[in-house]
Amino acid sequence: MVKAAYSRDTTPGTSPRTRILVAGGGYVGMYTAIRLQQKLKSELERGEVEIVVVSTEPYMTYQPFLPEAAAGSISPRHVVVPLRRVLHRCKIVSGEVRSVDHAKRTATFTTLATEEEGAGAIQIGYDELVLAPGSVSRTLPVPGLAEYAIGFKTVEEAIGLRNHVIEQMDIASSTREPALRDAALTFVVVGGGYAGVEALAELEDMARYATRYYHNIKPEDLKWVLVEASNRILPEVGEVMGKYAIRELRARNIDVRLDTRLDSCENRVAVLSDGSRLPTRTVVWTAGVKPAPVLAATDLPLNERGRLKCTAELTVEGVEHAWSAGDAAAVPDVTAEEPGTECAPNAQHAVRQTKVLAENIVASLRGRPLKPYAHKYVGSVASLGLHKGVAHVYGRKLKGYPAWLMHRAYHLSRMPTFNRKARILAEWTLSGLFKREIVSLGSLEHPRAEFELAAGGVPSRPLARRHEDPPVSARERKRGRPPGNRPGAPGVPSGEAPGEDRGRKGPDAPGPVTEEG
């Protein structure tokens, strides 16, 4: 059992081997562990060192490829890297670190089995700590946000959003209610950074392509709105390329609204700070990230933004045997002209920091001096959909096809493992030869629904789809109808429920059954 394996040796020095605990399996956690198992190969074979990786997911998600996965250009299986395959010399624990007591060199975590065991959280001792929990979506107290909005940070959210967009087109194609049709074909994306712009651009490309298979939906029927609180988008690529990106998006009939905030999205109406009210069934929230909450449950020093105070050597400031990098760490930028400047929390720095981080941990174990992390920011690339992009690299500005090609080449080179690189390259090649896939597999989010219905039960709505409809039971209670009499229930024709009026109005009015060509 996991508890028996990890509850022992909760204090350093009680075991002859040195235990390195890596908390997090994202960019920093995975890349650091890969390099540690390479550089400490002999120590690992002799049993002198043990590397334990605790990660909430058994894989690392390469987030720059999420927009292409959402658009169907890449299989979602190929944008994730299984930790157990690449970290074969490490011990992988599928769990979540809840707190860290560095003074005692212990961490508390839970696993998938702790709730079943009923034994509570597990403590693990360590000698060296790499705290790399990454970041989570930064949300604001916007009414209706938690109930209706969709994030775009995980592969599950990306694929769920793809299914949702196609499902909205299916709804618009089959409804007779103009208000429902307009709301279904209105997509609001909040946040003008990488995630928001690339997700919107790729999904708009996909949806526009899909309209050719709907006899009653035209590309101009789709309404895409990008909401950004500042006066520019994609600040990483520079002001000139940011303005070019706005022109490109607006040329595709995408409504880009700068200096605008989302004030509310209750009742499927996006209310913007400029006074606009947009009935919509899709609100995508990509307005920044914040450090993972576990950082606040440690005794390690944090800055005013909740990130770990770190040195240029990637040690946690003021303490020994604690290390960090990436989104969770405030690392001073030694190449910056202004003193006090920190490295931006992006993938470019995170991947490069892991190399120095692993080397410094090995140097510390072997009694050698540490070296500082120094990397001058070289620029950024961003995709604006198929064959379109912007780039600002080494002072040179690129746009259109060359920038898009550079975007793909750069991220393909950064994708871990030759296996994933080859699969992604093969998918890109095939997608150039064949048509896009426009299938919605939203039922995958709740695979037991069909069986529950056949068995006479009431299938529950999956949590990931709360933004679409309220639970069936709540809707039926509102109508005063018992759950067993809903359309599709045993003994009730699926096309029409007893007592329902085909001519009624409202978002739940059934539309004509159409056959798509």
Coordinates of C-alpha atoms in Angstrom, one line a residue:
M1 CA 0.0 0.0 0.0
V2 CA 1.1 3.6 -0.6
K3 CA 0.8 4.5 3.0
A4 CA 3.1 1.8 4.1
A5 CA 5.6 2.7 1.5
Y6 CA 5.8 6.4 2.2
S7 CA 4.9 7.0 5.9
R8 CA 8.2 5.7 7.0
D9 CA 11.4 7.8 7.3
T10 CA 9.5 11.0 7.9
T11 CA 12.6 12.7 9.1
P12 CA 15.9 13.2 7.3
G13 CA 18.8 11.1 8.3
T14 CA 16.8 8.0 9.3
S15 CA 17.5 6.4 5.9
P16 CA 20.9 5.7 4.4
R17 CA 19.8 7.1 1.1
T18 CA 19.2 10.7 0.1
R19 CA 15.6 11.3 -0.9
I20 CA 14.8 14.0 -3.4
L21 CA 11.1 14.9 -3.4
V22 CA 9.8 16.5 -6.5
A23 CA 6.3 18.0 -5.8
G24 CA 4.7 18.5 -9.2
G25 CA 4.8 16.8 -12.6
G26 CA 4.5 19.7 -14.9
Y27 CA 7.2 21.4 -16.9
V28 CA 9.6 21.9 -14.0
G29 CA 8.9 18.7 -12.1
M30 CA 9.2 16.4 -15.1
Y31 CA 12.2 18.1 -16.8
T32 CA 14.0 18.3 -13.5
A33 CA 13.4 14.7 -12.7
I34 CA 14.5 13.6 -16.1
R35 CA 17.8 15.4 -15.8
L36 CA 18.3 14.2 -12.2
Q37 CA 17.9 10.6 -13.1
Q38 CA 20.4 11.1 -15.9
K39 CA 23.0 12.9 -13.8
L40 CA 22.5 10.7 -10.7
K41 CA 22.3 7.4 -12.6
S42 CA 25.2 5.7 -10.7
E43 CA 23.9 6.9 -7.3
L44 CA 20.4 5.6 -8.2
E45 CA 21.7 2.2 -9.2
R46 CA 23.7 1.9 -6.0
G47 CA 20.7 2.9 -3.9
E48 CA 22.3 6.1 -2.5
V49 CA 19.7 8.4 -3.9
E50 CA 15.9 8.1 -4.3
I51 CA 13.8 10.4 -6.5
V52 CA 10.1 10.6 -5.6
V53 CA 7.7 12.5 -7.9
V54 CA 4.3 13.4 -6.5
S55 CA 2.0 14.6 -9.2
T56 CA -1.8 15.1 -9.4
E57 CA -1.8 13.7 -12.9
P58 CA 0.3 10.8 -14.2
Y59 CA 1.3 12.9 -17.2
M60 CA 2.8 16.3 -18.2
T61 CA 0.7 18.4 -20.5
Y62 CA 2.5 20.5 -23.1
Q63 CA 0.2 23.5 -22.9
P64 CA 1.4 25.4 -26.1
F65 CA -0.2 22.5 -28.1
L66 CA -3.6 22.7 -26.4
P67 CA -5.1 25.1 -29.0
E68 CA -4.2 22.7 -31.8
A69 CA -5.6 19.7 -29.8
A70 CA -8.8 21.7 -29.3
A71 CA -9.0 22.4 -33.1
G72 CA -8.4 18.7 -33.9
S73 CA -5.0 19.2 -35.5
I74 CA -3.3 17.0 -32.9
S75 CA -4.6 14.0 -31.0
P76 CA -5.0 14.9 -27.2
R77 CA -3.0 11.8 -26.3
H78 CA 0.0 13.3 -28.1
V79 CA 0.2 16.6 -26.2
V80 CA 0.7 14.7 -22.9
V81 CA 3.8 12.8 -21.8
P82 CA 3.3 9.8 -19.4
L83 CA 5.5 10.3 -16.4
R84 CA 6.0 6.6 -15.7
R85 CA 7.5 6.2 -19.2
V86 CA 10.0 9.0 -19.1
L87 CA 10.9 8.8 -15.4
H88 CA 11.6 5.1 -15.2
R89 CA 14.3 5.6 -12.5
C90 CA 12.0 7.6 -10.3
K91 CA 9.2 6.6 -8.0
I92 CA 5.9 8.1 -9.3
V93 CA 3.1 8.8 -6.9
S94 CA -0.3 9.9 -8.2
G95 CA -1.3 12.3 -5.5
E96 CA -1.4 16.0 -4.4
V97 CA 0.9 17.7 -2.0
R98 CA -1.3 19.5 0.6
S99 CA 1.3 21.1 2.8
V100 CA 5.1 21.3 3.5
D101 CA 6.8 21.6 6.8
H102 CA 10.4 22.3 5.6
A103 CA 11.7 22.9 9.1
K104 CA 11.0 19.2 9.7
R105 CA 11.6 18.2 6.1
T106 CA 8.3 16.6 5.7
A107 CA 5.5 17.0 3.2
T108 CA 1.8 15.9 3.5
F109 CA 0.0 14.5 0.5
T110 CA -3.1 12.6 -0.5
T111 CA -3.5 10.0 -3.2
L112 CA -6.4 8.3 -5.0
A113 CA -6.3 5.6 -2.4
T114 CA -6.3 7.7 0.8
E115 CA -10.0 8.3 0.7
E116 CA -10.8 4.6 0.2
E117 CA -8.4 3.7 3.0
G118 CA -9.9 6.2 5.3
A119 CA -6.5 6.8 6.9
G120 CA -6.1 10.4 6.0
A121 CA -3.2 12.2 4.4
I122 CA 0.3 10.7 4.2
Q123 CA 3.5 12.2 5.4
I124 CA 6.8 11.7 3.6
G125 CA 10.2 12.8 4.7
Y126 CA 12.8 14.2 2.3
D127 CA 16.4 15.5 2.2
E128 CA 16.0 17.8 -0.9
L129 CA 12.7 19.4 -2.0
V130 CA 11.9 20.6 -5.5
L131 CA 8.6 22.5 -5.1
A132 CA 7.1 22.8 -8.6
P133 CA 3.2 22.8 -8.3
G134 CA 2.9 25.2 -11.2
S135 CA -0.1 27.5 -11.4
V136 CA -3.9 27.5 -11.6
S137 CA -6.4 29.8 -13.4
R138 CA -6.7 33.2 -11.9
T139 CA -10.4 34.0 -11.5
L140 CA -12.2 37.1 -10.4
P141 CA -15.5 37.4 -8.5
V142 CA -17.6 37.7 -11.7
P143 CA -21.2 36.7 -11.2
G144 CA -21.9 33.4 -13.1
L145 CA -18.3 32.7 -13.9
A146 CA -18.0 29.5 -11.8
E147 CA -21.4 28.2 -13.1
Y148 CA -21.0 28.9 -16.9
A149 CA -17.4 29.7 -17.9
I150 CA -14.9 27.2 -19.3
G151 CA -11.2 27.3 -18.6
F152 CA -8.4 26.5 -21.0
K153 CA -5.4 25.2 -19.0
T154 CA -5.7 21.4 -19.2
V155 CA -6.1 18.9 -22.0
E156 CA -9.5 17.9 -20.6
E157 CA -10.7 21.5 -20.8
A158 CA -9.4 21.9 -24.4
I159 CA -11.1 18.8 -25.6
G160 CA -14.3 19.6 -23.7
L161 CA -14.3 23.0 -25.3
R162 CA -13.9 21.5 -28.7
N163 CA -16.9 19.2 -28.1
H164 CA -18.9 22.1 -26.7
V165 CA -18.3 24.4 -29.7
I166 CA -19.4 21.7 -32.2
E167 CA -22.4 20.8 -30.0
Q168 CA -23.5 24.5 -30.0
M169 CA -23.4 24.4 -33.8
D170 CA -25.6 21.2 -33.7
I171 CA -28.0 23.1 -31.4
A172 CA -28.1 26.1 -33.7
S173 CA -28.6 23.9 -36.8
S174 CA -31.6 22.1 -35.3
T175 CA -33.5 24.9 -33.3
R176 CA -36.4 27.0 -34.5
E177 CA -35.8 29.6 -31.9
P178 CA -33.8 32.6 -33.2
A179 CA -32.6 33.7 -29.7
L180 CA -31.3 30.2 -28.9
R181 CA -29.6 30.0 -32.3
D182 CA -27.8 33.4 -31.8
A183 CA -26.7 32.5 -28.3
A184 CA -25.4 29.1 -29.5
L185 CA -23.3 30.7 -32.2
T186 CA -21.9 33.4 -30.0
F187 CA -18.5 32.6 -28.4
V188 CA -16.9 34.9 -25.9
V189 CA -13.2 34.5 -25.0
V190 CA -11.9 36.5 -22.0
G191 CA -8.1 37.2 -22.0
G192 CA -5.9 38.4 -24.8
G193 CA -2.7 36.5 -23.8
Y194 CA -1.3 33.4 -25.5
A195 CA -4.0 31.0 -24.3
G196 CA -6.9 33.2 -25.2
V197 CA -5.8 34.4 -28.6
E198 CA -4.5 31.0 -29.8
A199 CA -7.5 29.1 -28.5
L200 CA -9.9 31.6 -30.1
A201 CA -8.0 31.6 -33.4
E202 CA -7.7 27.8 -33.7
L203 CA -11.4 27.2 -32.7
E204 CA -12.6 29.9 -35.0
D205 CA -10.7 28.2 -37.9
M206 CA -12.3 24.9 -37.0
A207 CA -15.8 26.2 -36.6
R208 CA -15.6 28.1 -39.9
Y209 CA -14.4 25.0 -41.6
A210 CA -17.2 23.0 -40.0
T211 CA -19.9 25.3 -41.4
R212 CA -19.6 23.7 -44.9
Y213 CA -21.2 20.6 -43.4
Y214 CA -24.2 22.5 -42.0
H215 CA -26.8 23.4 -44.6
N216 CA -28.2 26.2 -42.5
I217 CA -25.1 27.8 -40.9
K218 CA -22.8 30.1 -42.7
P219 CA -19.4 31.4 -41.6
E220 CA -20.8 34.9 -41.1
D221 CA -23.4 33.5 -38.6
L222 CA -20.6 32.7 -36.1
K223 CA -19.9 35.5 -33.7
W224 CA -16.5 35.4 -31.9
V225 CA -15.7 38.0 -29.3
L226 CA -12.3 38.5 -27.6
V227 CA -12.5 40.6 -24.4
E228 CA -9.2 42.1 -23.1
A229 CA -9.0 44.4 -20.1
S230 CA -5.8 46.1 -21.3
N231 CA -5.2 48.2 -24.4
R232 CA -3.3 45.4 -26.3
I233 CA -3.2 41.7 -26.9
L234 CA -0.2 39.4 -27.0
P235 CA 2.2 41.8 -25.2
E236 CA 5.0 39.2 -25.4
V237 CA 5.4 39.7 -29.2
G238 CA 5.6 43.4 -29.0
E239 CA 3.3 46.3 -29.7
V240 CA 3.7 46.2 -33.5
M241 CA 3.0 42.5 -33.8
G242 CA 0.2 42.8 -31.3
K243 CA -1.5 45.5 -33.5
Y244 CA -1.0 43.2 -36.5
A245 CA -2.7 40.3 -34.7
I246 CA -5.7 42.6 -33.9
R247 CA -6.0 43.5 -37.6
E248 CA -5.8 39.9 -38.7
L249 CA -8.4 38.8 -36.2
R250 CA -10.8 41.6 -37.1
A251 CA -10.3 40.8 -40.8
R252 CA -11.8 37.3 -40.0
N253 CA -14.9 39.0 -38.5
I254 CA -13.7 38.4 -34.9
D255 CA -14.8 41.2 -32.5
V256 CA -11.8 42.3 -30.5
R257 CA -12.7 44.5 -27.6
L258 CA -9.8 46.2 -25.8
D259 CA -10.0 48.1 -22.4
T260 CA -13.1 45.9 -21.7
R261 CA -13.9 43.6 -18.8
L262 CA -16.4 40.9 -18.2
D263 CA -18.8 42.1 -15.5
S264 CA -21.2 39.2 -15.4
C265 CA -22.1 36.0 -17.3
E266 CA -25.2 35.0 -15.3
N267 CA -28.1 33.4 -17.1
R268 CA -26.0 32.9 -20.2
V269 CA -25.7 36.6 -20.9
A270 CA -22.2 38.1 -21.0
V271 CA -22.3 41.6 -19.7
L272 CA -19.3 43.7 -20.6
S273 CA -17.9 46.9 -19.0
D274 CA -18.7 48.8 -22.2
G275 CA -22.4 48.2 -21.7
S276 CA -22.8 45.4 -24.2
R277 CA -25.0 42.4 -23.3
L278 CA -24.2 39.3 -25.4
P279 CA -26.5 36.3 -25.0
T280 CA -24.1 33.3 -25.3
R281 CA -23.8 29.7 -24.3
T282 CA -20.0 29.8 -24.4
V283 CA -17.7 31.9 -22.1
V284 CA -14.0 30.9 -22.2
W285 CA -11.9 32.3 -19.3
T286 CA -8.2 32.6 -20.0
A287 CA -7.5 35.8 -18.0
G288 CA -4.2 34.8 -16.4
V289 CA -2.9 32.4 -13.8
K290 CA -1.8 32.5 -10.2
P291 CA 0.5 30.3 -8.1
A292 CA -0.9 27.0 -6.9
P293 CA -2.6 27.2 -3.5
V294 CA -0.2 24.7 -1.9
L295 CA 2.5 27.4 -1.7
A296 CA 0.5 29.1 1.0
A297 CA 0.5 25.9 3.0
T298 CA 4.2 25.9 3.5
D299 CA 6.7 27.5 5.8
L300 CA 8.7 28.9 2.9
P301 CA 9.0 32.6 2.1
L302 CA 6.6 34.0 -0.5
N303 CA 6.5 37.4 -2.3
E304 CA 3.6 39.7 -2.5
R305 CA 2.2 37.7 -5.5
G306 CA 2.3 34.4 -3.6
R307 CA 5.3 33.0 -5.4
L308 CA 8.3 31.5 -3.7
K309 CA 11.2 33.9 -3.1
C310 CA 14.1 32.3 -4.9
T311 CA 17.8 33.1 -5.6
A312 CA 19.4 33.2 -9.0
E313 CA 20.7 29.7 -8.2
L314 CA 17.1 28.5 -7.9
T315 CA 17.2 27.8 -4.2
V316 CA 14.4 29.1 -2.0
E317 CA 15.7 32.3 -0.4
G318 CA 16.9 32.0 3.2
V319 CA 16.6 28.2 3.6
E320 CA 18.6 25.2 2.6
H321 CA 17.7 22.1 0.7
A322 CA 14.6 23.7 -1.0
W323 CA 14.5 24.5 -4.7
S324 CA 12.0 25.8 -7.2
A325 CA 11.5 27.2 -10.7
G326 CA 8.8 28.0 -13.2
D327 CA 5.4 29.5 -12.4
A328 CA 5.8 28.9 -8.6
A329 CA 9.1 30.7 -8.3
A330 CA 10.1 34.4 -8.3
V331 CA 13.5 34.1 -9.8
P332 CA 15.7 37.2 -10.3
D333 CA 16.6 38.0 -13.9
V334 CA 20.3 38.6 -13.8
T335 CA 20.4 39.6 -17.4
A336 CA 17.9 42.5 -16.9
E337 CA 19.1 46.1 -16.9
E338 CA 16.8 47.1 -14.1
P339 CA 17.6 45.6 -10.7
G340 CA 14.8 43.6 -9.0
T341 CA 13.4 42.3 -12.3
E342 CA 12.1 38.8 -12.2
C343 CA 12.0 36.1 -14.9
A344 CA 8.6 35.9 -16.6
P345 CA 6.6 32.8 -15.5
N346 CA 6.5 31.2 -19.0
A347 CA 7.5 28.0 -20.6
Q348 CA 10.6 29.5 -22.2
H349 CA 12.2 30.2 -18.8
A350 CA 10.7 27.2 -17.0
V351 CA 12.3 24.6 -19.4
R352 CA 15.7 26.3 -19.3
Q353 CA 15.6 26.8 -15.5
T354 CA 15.2 23.0 -15.0
K355 CA 18.6 22.4 -16.6
V356 CA 20.3 24.7 -14.1
L357 CA 18.1 23.4 -11.3
A358 CA 19.1 19.8 -11.8
E359 CA 22.7 20.6 -12.1
N360 CA 22.7 22.7 -8.9
I361 CA 21.0 19.9 -7.0
V362 CA 23.6 17.5 -8.1
A363 CA 26.4 20.0 -7.4
S364 CA 24.9 20.5 -3.9
L365 CA 24.9 16.7 -3.2
R366 CA 28.5 16.4 -4.4
G367 CA 29.8 19.5 -2.5
R368 CA 30.4 21.6 -5.6
P369 CA 29.6 25.3 -6.1
L370 CA 26.2 26.4 -7.6
K371 CA 25.8 28.4 -10.7
P372 CA 23.2 31.1 -11.3
Y373 CA 20.4 30.9 -13.9
A374 CA 21.0 33.5 -16.7
H375 CA 19.0 33.5 -19.9
K376 CA 18.1 36.6 -21.9
Y377 CA 14.5 36.5 -23.2
V378 CA 14.8 35.9 -27.0
G379 CA 11.3 36.6 -28.0
S380 CA 8.0 34.9 -28.5
V381 CA 5.9 33.2 -31.2
A382 CA 2.1 32.9 -31.4
S383 CA -0.3 31.1 -33.7
L384 CA -3.3 32.8 -35.1
G385 CA -4.8 29.7 -36.7
L386 CA -3.8 27.5 -39.6
H387 CA -1.0 29.1 -41.6
K388 CA -1.2 32.3 -39.7
G389 CA 1.0 33.6 -36.8
V390 CA 3.1 36.4 -35.3
A391 CA 6.7 36.3 -34.0
H392 CA 9.2 38.6 -32.4
V393 CA 12.5 36.8 -32.0
Y394 CA 15.9 38.3 -31.5
G395 CA 14.5 41.7 -32.5
R396 CA 13.1 40.4 -35.8
K397 CA 9.4 40.6 -36.5
L398 CA 7.7 37.9 -38.6
K399 CA 4.0 37.5 -39.5
G400 CA 1.8 35.2 -41.5
Y401 CA 3.1 31.8 -42.7
P402 CA 6.8 32.2 -41.7
A403 CA 5.7 33.0 -38.1
W404 CA 3.3 30.1 -38.0
L405 CA 6.0 27.8 -39.3
M406 CA 8.4 29.0 -36.7
H407 CA 5.7 28.5 -34.0
R408 CA 5.3 24.9 -35.0
A409 CA 9.0 24.2 -35.4
Y410 CA 9.9 25.8 -32.0
H411 CA 7.3 23.9 -30.0
L412 CA 7.9 20.7 -31.8
S413 CA 11.6 20.9 -30.8
R414 CA 10.6 21.5 -27.1
M415 CA 8.1 18.6 -27.0
P416 CA 9.7 15.9 -24.8
T417 CA 10.6 12.5 -26.2
F418 CA 11.2 11.5 -29.8
N419 CA 8.0 9.4 -29.7
R420 CA 5.8 12.4 -29.2
K421 CA 7.7 14.5 -31.7
A422 CA 7.3 11.8 -34.4
R423 CA 3.6 11.3 -33.7
I424 CA 2.8 15.1 -33.8
L425 CA 4.8 15.5 -37.0
A426 CA 2.9 12.6 -38.6
E427 CA -0.4 14.1 -37.6
W428 CA 0.5 17.5 -39.1
T429 CA 1.4 15.7 -42.3
L430 CA -1.8 13.7 -42.5
S431 CA -3.9 16.8 -41.6
G432 CA -2.5 18.5 -44.7
L433 CA -3.6 15.6 -46.9
F434 CA -7.1 14.9 -45.4
K435 CA -10.0 17.0 -44.2
R436 CA -10.5 18.1 -40.6
E437 CA -12.4 16.0 -38.1
I438 CA -15.5 17.8 -36.9
V439 CA -17.0 15.1 -34.6
S440 CA -18.2 16.0 -31.2
L441 CA -17.7 13.3 -28.6
G442 CA -19.2 15.1 -25.6
S443 CA -20.7 11.8 -24.4
L444 CA -17.2 10.7 -23.4
E445 CA -17.4 13.1 -20.5
H446 CA -20.1 10.9 -19.0
P447 CA -19.8 7.4 -20.4
R448 CA -22.3 5.7 -18.0
A449 CA -25.2 8.0 -18.9
E450 CA -26.6 5.6 -21.6
F451 CA -26.5 2.6 -19.3
E452 CA -27.9 4.5 -16.4
L453 CA -30.8 5.5 -18.6
A454 CA -31.3 1.9 -19.8
A455 CA -31.3 0.7 -16.2
G456 CA -34.1 3.1 -15.3
G457 CA -32.0 5.6 -13.4
V458 CA -31.6 9.3 -13.9
P459 CA -28.2 10.0 -15.5
S460 CA -26.4 12.8 -13.7
R461 CA -24.9 15.7 -15.7
P462 CA -21.1 15.6 -15.7
L463 CA -19.4 18.3 -13.8
A464 CA -17.4 19.4 -16.8
R465 CA -20.6 20.4 -18.6
R466 CA -22.3 22.5 -15.9
H467 CA -21.8 25.5 -18.3
E468 CA -24.4 24.1 -20.7
D469 CA -27.5 23.0 -18.9
P470 CA -28.6 22.8 -15.2
P471 CA -29.0 19.3 -13.9
V472 CA -31.9 17.4 -15.4
S473 CA -33.6 17.0 -12.0
A474 CA -33.5 20.7 -11.3
R475 CA -34.9 21.5 -14.7
E476 CA -37.7 19.0 -14.3
R477 CA -38.5 20.2 -10.8
K478 CA -38.9 23.7 -12.2
R479 CA -41.5 22.3 -14.7
G480 CA -43.2 20.3 -12.1
R481 CA -42.7 17.0 -13.9
P482 CA -41.3 13.8 -12.3
P483 CA -37.9 12.8 -13.6
G484 CA -39.3 9.5 -15.0
N485 CA -41.4 11.4 -17.5
R486 CA -38.7 13.3 -19.3
P487 CA -38.1 12.7 -23.0
G488 CA -36.0 9.6 -23.7
A489 CA -37.0 8.0 -20.4
P490 CA -38.2 4.4 -20.5
G491 CA -41.8 4.3 -21.8
V492 CA -41.7 7.9 -23.1
P493 CA -41.1 8.6 -26.8
S494 CA -37.8 10.4 -27.3
G495 CA -39.2 13.0 -29.7
E496 CA -41.9 14.4 -27.4
A497 CA -42.8 14.1 -23.7
P498 CA -46.4 13.8 -22.5
G499 CA -48.1 17.1 -22.1
E500 CA -45.4 19.1 -24.0
D501 CA -46.4 21.6 -26.7
R502 CA -44.3 21.4 -29.8
G503 CA -45.0 25.0 -30.5
R504 CA -43.7 26.3 -27.2
K505 CA -40.9 28.9 -27.0
G506 CA -37.8 28.9 -24.9
P507 CA -34.3 27.4 -24.9
D508 CA -35.5 23.9 -24.4
A509 CA -37.9 23.8 -27.2
P510 CA -37.2 20.8 -29.5
G511 CA -36.3 21.7 -33.0
P512 CA -36.7 19.8 -36.3
V513 CA -34.5 16.8 -36.8
T514 CA -32.1 17.6 -39.6
E515 CA -29.7 15.4 -41.5
E516 CA -26.3 17.0 -42.1
G517 CA -24.6 16.5 -45.3

